[in-house]
Amino acid sequence: MIKFNLFGKEEGALVHFLKKDDISNSSYKDYLDKKGFEAKLGEIIYLPSTNSNGEIFVGLGDSEITLEDIRNIFFDLGNLLRDEKENIASVNIPDFGLCQRKTIMAVYEGLSQGEYSFTKKTKKEDEILDLKINYTPPRGKEEKLQEGLDIISDMMDGVFFARDLVNETGNVIYPETLANITKEKLESVGVKVTVYDEDKIEKLGMKAFMAVGGGATNRPRLIVMEIENKDVPKTALVGKGLTYDSGGYNIKSSSGMASMHSDMGGAGTVIGTMYALGKSKAKVNVVAVVAACENMISGTSYKCGDIIDTMKGLTIEVKNTDAEGRITLADAIYYATNNFEVERVIDLATLTGAVTIALGEEYTGAVTNDEEFYNKVKDAAELSGEKIWAFPYDEDYKKLNHSDVADISNTSGRNAGSITAGLFVGEFVKEGTKWVHLDIAGTAYRSKKKGYLPKRATGIHVKTLYNLLNPIDC
Ligand code: BES
Ligand code: MN
Ligand code: ZN
């Protein structure tokens, strides 16, 4: 836990921020020189004291600082405080020339990011030290600043919840448990949650979704989450919810299969977002849909070459059972945009390996039918320090999803794999609905840590969605 106190008394470790030019005038110059401290951006050193609290020096470089720099600086600072067992600190946040509220929010986020961990080791690890941070802002804006801190606290709860769901493995999280955990957690913050079991899913006519889940002993669940506010147009969120993807009869290689409990990264993000929004009592109008199932091999699995029906009525030729995500999303996005009156929809999915070939673990790949809506999503992502990049939306790519026997094929060869997958999903969006598709296969689950992003689940785009749906001014 972090207590971030506005107007707390000055106590504990003292944190100094220095730009490159500040070193020559500093009373600590000799010490800093001896330590080789050059105040490079992100450089950080600790000066211990035997009889009182230590002091910390943080470098700010000599160029402009971004919100993302602030998150990373304070992530490192929080970790240093915890490592040195300095659980109380006073900071004097410099004026970075940015919005003061967003600055303090980035500070608090960075400090908070260091609190996340996921382990199933039986040997108890050191507990993460609680921190108390005191900061005295200029008078007059304390209410707005406190509101910003509260928002970050809720947002980080949502991010951490999403990470936990995605980090948990397939023996723990399967459709039924995902539905139960979601219901319990989200209802506790006032979000309406409806769970449909397979009989109900069948009655709804979601034949494509049922086909993908057909081989699994753990049966599918459709999870619908709602926060209503009739004053604003409704947004739908749809998250890919493959709690495990073996590939089916087009079985994955063993290295590819080992992390496929993370194939519900999209679901994790939308569930985490709804939790954060609920906790904040945000006045938003959102419906979130997760079609949760496992892609398994058994006598009841769907097979290569099957031609299956969808809720929309279009037929799909299953050329590859490992391209299952788009098939579940077909029904989920059709349901979300037809059963609810939504103006716009965002789907998030760990959909293609191809997106990681194109953009690595840095950028989420996007496909959209509405530039204006996409730009809003992109702005929210930028504010959040979460990067997205749009692939071209071009009718010509749609031809690649051609099937000789059915209305559409679920695979189309190696070329433009993330675009064809996105456009496949787009076929099932209700006509006239603004749509952004986010392929998070590269960004939802990391092979190594980077800055405040841990290895494994990142909870990517909980912040983006929160900031999009519940924007704050400066
Ligand atoms: N869940 C995978 C995509 C994925 C791959 C996510 C690696 C995270 C890491 C998806 O269901 C899949 O298997 N896609 C196939 C599609 C192909 C058969 C057209 C892929 O990308 O190989
Ligand atoms: Mn797959
Ligand atoms: Zn998958």
mmCIF file of C-alpha atoms in Angstrom, residues 255-405:
data_model
loop_
_atom_site.group_PDB
_atom_site.id
_atom_site.type_symbol
_atom_site.label_atom_id
_atom_site.label_comp_id
_atom_site.label_asym_id
_atom_site.label_seq_id
_atom_site.Cartn_x
_atom_site.Cartn_y
_atom_site.Cartn_z
ATOM 1 C CA SER A 255 6.792 -23.520 -26.926
ATOM 2 C CA GLY A 256 3.811 -21.657 -28.370
ATOM 3 C CA MET A 257 1.326 -23.442 -26.154
ATOM 4 C CA ALA A 258 2.935 -22.861 -22.771
ATOM 5 C CA SER A 259 1.672 -19.303 -22.361
ATOM 6 C CA MET A 260 -1.749 -19.760 -23.943
ATOM 7 C CA HIS A 261 -3.565 -19.231 -20.645
ATOM 8 C CA SER A 262 -2.908 -15.589 -21.576
ATOM 9 C CA ASP A 263 -5.224 -15.826 -24.586
ATOM 10 C CA MET A 264 -7.900 -14.090 -22.541
ATOM 11 C CA GLY A 265 -5.807 -10.911 -22.374
ATOM 12 C CA GLY A 266 -8.583 -8.945 -24.065
ATOM 13 C CA ALA A 267 -11.086 -10.251 -21.528
ATOM 14 C CA GLY A 268 -8.700 -9.357 -18.699
ATOM 15 C CA THR A 269 -8.484 -5.805 -19.983
ATOM 16 C CA VAL A 270 -12.209 -5.227 -20.343
ATOM 17 C CA ILE A 271 -12.990 -6.850 -16.982
ATOM 18 C CA GLY A 272 -10.231 -4.804 -15.279
ATOM 19 C CA THR A 273 -11.541 -1.645 -16.929
ATOM 20 C CA MET A 274 -15.122 -2.278 -15.812
ATOM 21 C CA TYR A 275 -13.860 -2.906 -12.288
ATOM 22 C CA ALA A 276 -11.931 0.384 -12.244
ATOM 23 C CA LEU A 277 -14.875 2.334 -13.674
ATOM 24 C CA GLY A 278 -17.251 0.765 -11.161
ATOM 25 C CA LYS A 279 -14.934 1.499 -8.272
ATOM 26 C CA SER A 280 -14.688 5.135 -9.395
ATOM 27 C CA LYS A 281 -18.478 5.426 -9.666
ATOM 28 C CA ALA A 282 -17.754 6.813 -13.136
ATOM 29 C CA LYS A 283 -20.789 8.194 -14.952
ATOM 30 C CA VAL A 284 -20.249 6.131 -18.085
ATOM 31 C CA ASN A 285 -22.502 4.144 -20.378
ATOM 32 C CA VAL A 286 -20.736 0.899 -21.196
ATOM 33 C CA VAL A 287 -21.533 -2.689 -21.952
ATOM 34 C CA ALA A 288 -18.681 -5.200 -21.947
ATOM 35 C CA VAL A 289 -18.905 -8.665 -23.464
ATOM 36 C CA VAL A 290 -16.590 -11.655 -23.051
ATOM 37 C CA ALA A 291 -17.196 -14.947 -24.831
ATOM 38 C CA ALA A 292 -15.114 -17.240 -22.625
ATOM 39 C CA CYS A 293 -14.113 -20.720 -23.770
ATOM 40 C CA GLU A 294 -11.204 -23.127 -24.226
ATOM 41 C CA ASN A 295 -9.862 -24.275 -27.600
ATOM 42 C CA MET A 296 -9.199 -27.970 -26.962
ATOM 43 C CA ILE A 297 -8.892 -31.317 -28.702
ATOM 44 C CA SER A 298 -11.454 -34.053 -28.200
ATOM 45 C CA GLY A 299 -14.130 -36.004 -30.007
ATOM 46 C CA THR A 300 -16.472 -33.045 -29.771
ATOM 47 C CA SER A 301 -14.024 -30.445 -31.087
ATOM 48 C CA TYR A 302 -14.607 -28.551 -34.264
ATOM 49 C CA LYS A 303 -12.508 -29.868 -37.091
ATOM 50 C CA CYS A 304 -10.325 -28.496 -39.848
ATOM 51 C CA GLY A 305 -12.521 -27.796 -42.842
ATOM 52 C CA ASP A 306 -15.774 -27.524 -40.884
ATOM 53 C CA ILE A 307 -18.252 -24.993 -42.159
ATOM 54 C CA ILE A 308 -19.994 -23.373 -39.228
ATOM 55 C CA ASP A 309 -22.854 -20.958 -38.638
ATOM 56 C CA THR A 310 -22.746 -17.650 -36.819
ATOM 57 C CA MET A 311 -25.211 -15.548 -34.856
ATOM 58 C CA LYS A 312 -25.224 -13.101 -37.748
ATOM 59 C CA GLY A 313 -26.169 -15.881 -40.158
ATOM 60 C CA LEU A 314 -22.966 -15.807 -42.220
ATOM 61 C CA THR A 315 -21.136 -19.121 -42.665
ATOM 62 C CA ILE A 316 -17.439 -19.574 -41.842
ATOM 63 C CA GLU A 317 -15.070 -22.098 -43.372
ATOM 64 C CA VAL A 318 -12.676 -23.203 -40.617
ATOM 65 C CA LYS A 319 -9.466 -23.583 -42.553
ATOM 66 C CA ASN A 320 -7.443 -23.537 -39.340
ATOM 67 C CA THR A 321 -8.774 -24.354 -35.870
ATOM 68 C CA ASP A 322 -5.996 -22.215 -34.349
ATOM 69 C CA ALA A 323 -7.539 -19.065 -35.836
ATOM 70 C CA GLU A 324 -10.282 -19.454 -33.227
ATOM 71 C CA GLY A 325 -10.278 -16.012 -31.627
ATOM 72 C CA ARG A 326 -11.879 -14.270 -34.587
ATOM 73 C CA ILE A 327 -14.616 -16.927 -34.659
ATOM 74 C CA THR A 328 -15.580 -16.296 -31.025
ATOM 75 C CA LEU A 329 -15.329 -12.542 -31.577
ATOM 76 C CA ALA A 330 -17.625 -12.786 -34.590
ATOM 77 C CA ASP A 331 -20.520 -13.791 -32.347
ATOM 78 C CA ALA A 332 -19.439 -11.636 -29.397
ATOM 79 C CA ILE A 333 -19.161 -8.424 -31.402
ATOM 80 C CA TYR A 334 -22.356 -9.150 -33.314
ATOM 81 C CA TYR A 335 -24.173 -9.685 -30.026
ATOM 82 C CA ALA A 336 -22.668 -6.570 -28.406
ATOM 83 C CA THR A 337 -23.558 -4.258 -31.289
ATOM 84 C CA ASN A 338 -27.006 -5.707 -32.054
ATOM 85 C CA ASN A 339 -28.446 -6.524 -28.627
ATOM 86 C CA PHE A 340 -27.481 -3.167 -27.150
ATOM 87 C CA GLU A 341 -27.865 0.271 -28.610
ATOM 88 C CA VAL A 342 -24.221 1.161 -28.993
ATOM 89 C CA GLU A 343 -22.738 4.046 -30.889
ATOM 90 C CA ARG A 344 -19.226 2.586 -30.953
ATOM 91 C CA VAL A 345 -17.368 -0.593 -30.110
ATOM 92 C CA ILE A 346 -13.796 -1.523 -29.247
ATOM 93 C CA ASP A 347 -12.659 -5.103 -29.362
ATOM 94 C CA LEU A 348 -9.412 -6.201 -27.733
ATOM 95 C CA ALA A 349 -7.839 -9.526 -28.572
ATOM 96 C CA THR A 350 -4.615 -11.517 -28.389
ATOM 97 C CA LEU A 351 -5.488 -12.346 -31.941
ATOM 98 C CA THR A 352 -2.408 -12.936 -34.096
ATOM 99 C CA GLY A 353 1.239 -13.872 -33.826
ATOM 100 C CA ALA A 354 1.621 -11.648 -36.887
ATOM 101 C CA VAL A 355 1.084 -8.481 -34.855
ATOM 102 C CA THR A 356 4.205 -9.270 -32.832
ATOM 103 C CA ILE A 357 6.167 -9.841 -36.039
ATOM 104 C CA ALA A 358 5.021 -6.406 -37.229
ATOM 105 C CA LEU A 359 5.203 -4.320 -34.047
ATOM 106 C CA GLY A 360 6.962 -6.397 -31.363
ATOM 107 C CA GLU A 361 5.919 -5.974 -27.758
ATOM 108 C CA GLU A 362 5.918 -2.154 -28.055
ATOM 109 C CA TYR A 363 2.795 -1.281 -30.029
ATOM 110 C CA THR A 364 -0.699 -2.679 -30.146
ATOM 111 C CA GLY A 365 -1.909 -3.055 -33.735
ATOM 112 C CA ALA A 366 -5.228 -1.433 -34.616
ATOM 113 C CA VAL A 367 -7.800 -1.687 -37.395
ATOM 114 C CA THR A 368 -10.666 0.807 -37.581
ATOM 115 C CA ASN A 369 -13.590 1.866 -39.741
ATOM 116 C CA ASP A 370 -13.709 5.374 -38.250
ATOM 117 C CA GLU A 371 -10.674 7.671 -38.152
ATOM 118 C CA GLU A 372 -12.260 10.122 -35.739
ATOM 119 C CA PHE A 373 -13.083 7.474 -33.186
ATOM 120 C CA TYR A 374 -9.673 5.874 -33.644
ATOM 121 C CA ASN A 375 -7.993 9.215 -32.928
ATOM 122 C CA LYS A 376 -9.860 9.475 -29.629
ATOM 123 C CA VAL A 377 -8.670 6.010 -28.664
ATOM 124 C CA LYS A 378 -5.144 6.904 -29.742
ATOM 125 C CA ASP A 379 -5.154 10.122 -27.680
ATOM 126 C CA ALA A 380 -6.328 8.207 -24.609
ATOM 127 C CA ALA A 381 -3.603 5.620 -25.230
ATOM 128 C CA GLU A 382 -0.953 8.309 -25.543
ATOM 129 C CA LEU A 383 -2.007 9.963 -22.309
ATOM 130 C CA SER A 384 -1.760 6.523 -20.691
ATOM 131 C CA GLY A 385 1.716 5.717 -22.024
ATOM 132 C CA GLU A 386 0.265 2.826 -24.027
ATOM 133 C CA LYS A 387 1.216 2.784 -27.699
ATOM 134 C CA ILE A 388 -1.056 1.839 -30.588
ATOM 135 C CA TRP A 389 -0.517 1.880 -34.343
ATOM 136 C CA ALA A 390 -3.185 1.595 -37.028
ATOM 137 C CA PHE A 391 -2.866 -0.805 -39.939
ATOM 138 C CA PRO A 392 -4.533 0.299 -43.185
ATOM 139 C CA TYR A 393 -8.240 -0.365 -43.486
ATOM 140 C CA ASP A 394 -8.504 -1.302 -47.130
ATOM 141 C CA GLU A 395 -11.284 -3.265 -48.797
ATOM 142 C CA ASP A 396 -8.703 -5.068 -50.924
ATOM 143 C CA TYR A 397 -7.465 -7.005 -47.890
ATOM 144 C CA LYS A 398 -10.983 -8.348 -47.357
ATOM 145 C CA LYS A 399 -10.631 -10.429 -50.515
ATOM 146 C CA LEU A 400 -7.966 -12.497 -48.749
ATOM 147 C CA ASN A 401 -10.649 -13.867 -46.411
ATOM 148 C CA HIS A 402 -12.470 -15.367 -49.397
ATOM 149 C CA SER A 403 -13.846 -18.901 -49.127
ATOM 150 C CA ASP A 404 -14.969 -21.000 -52.078
ATOM 151 C CA VAL A 405 -17.696 -22.733 -50.089
#
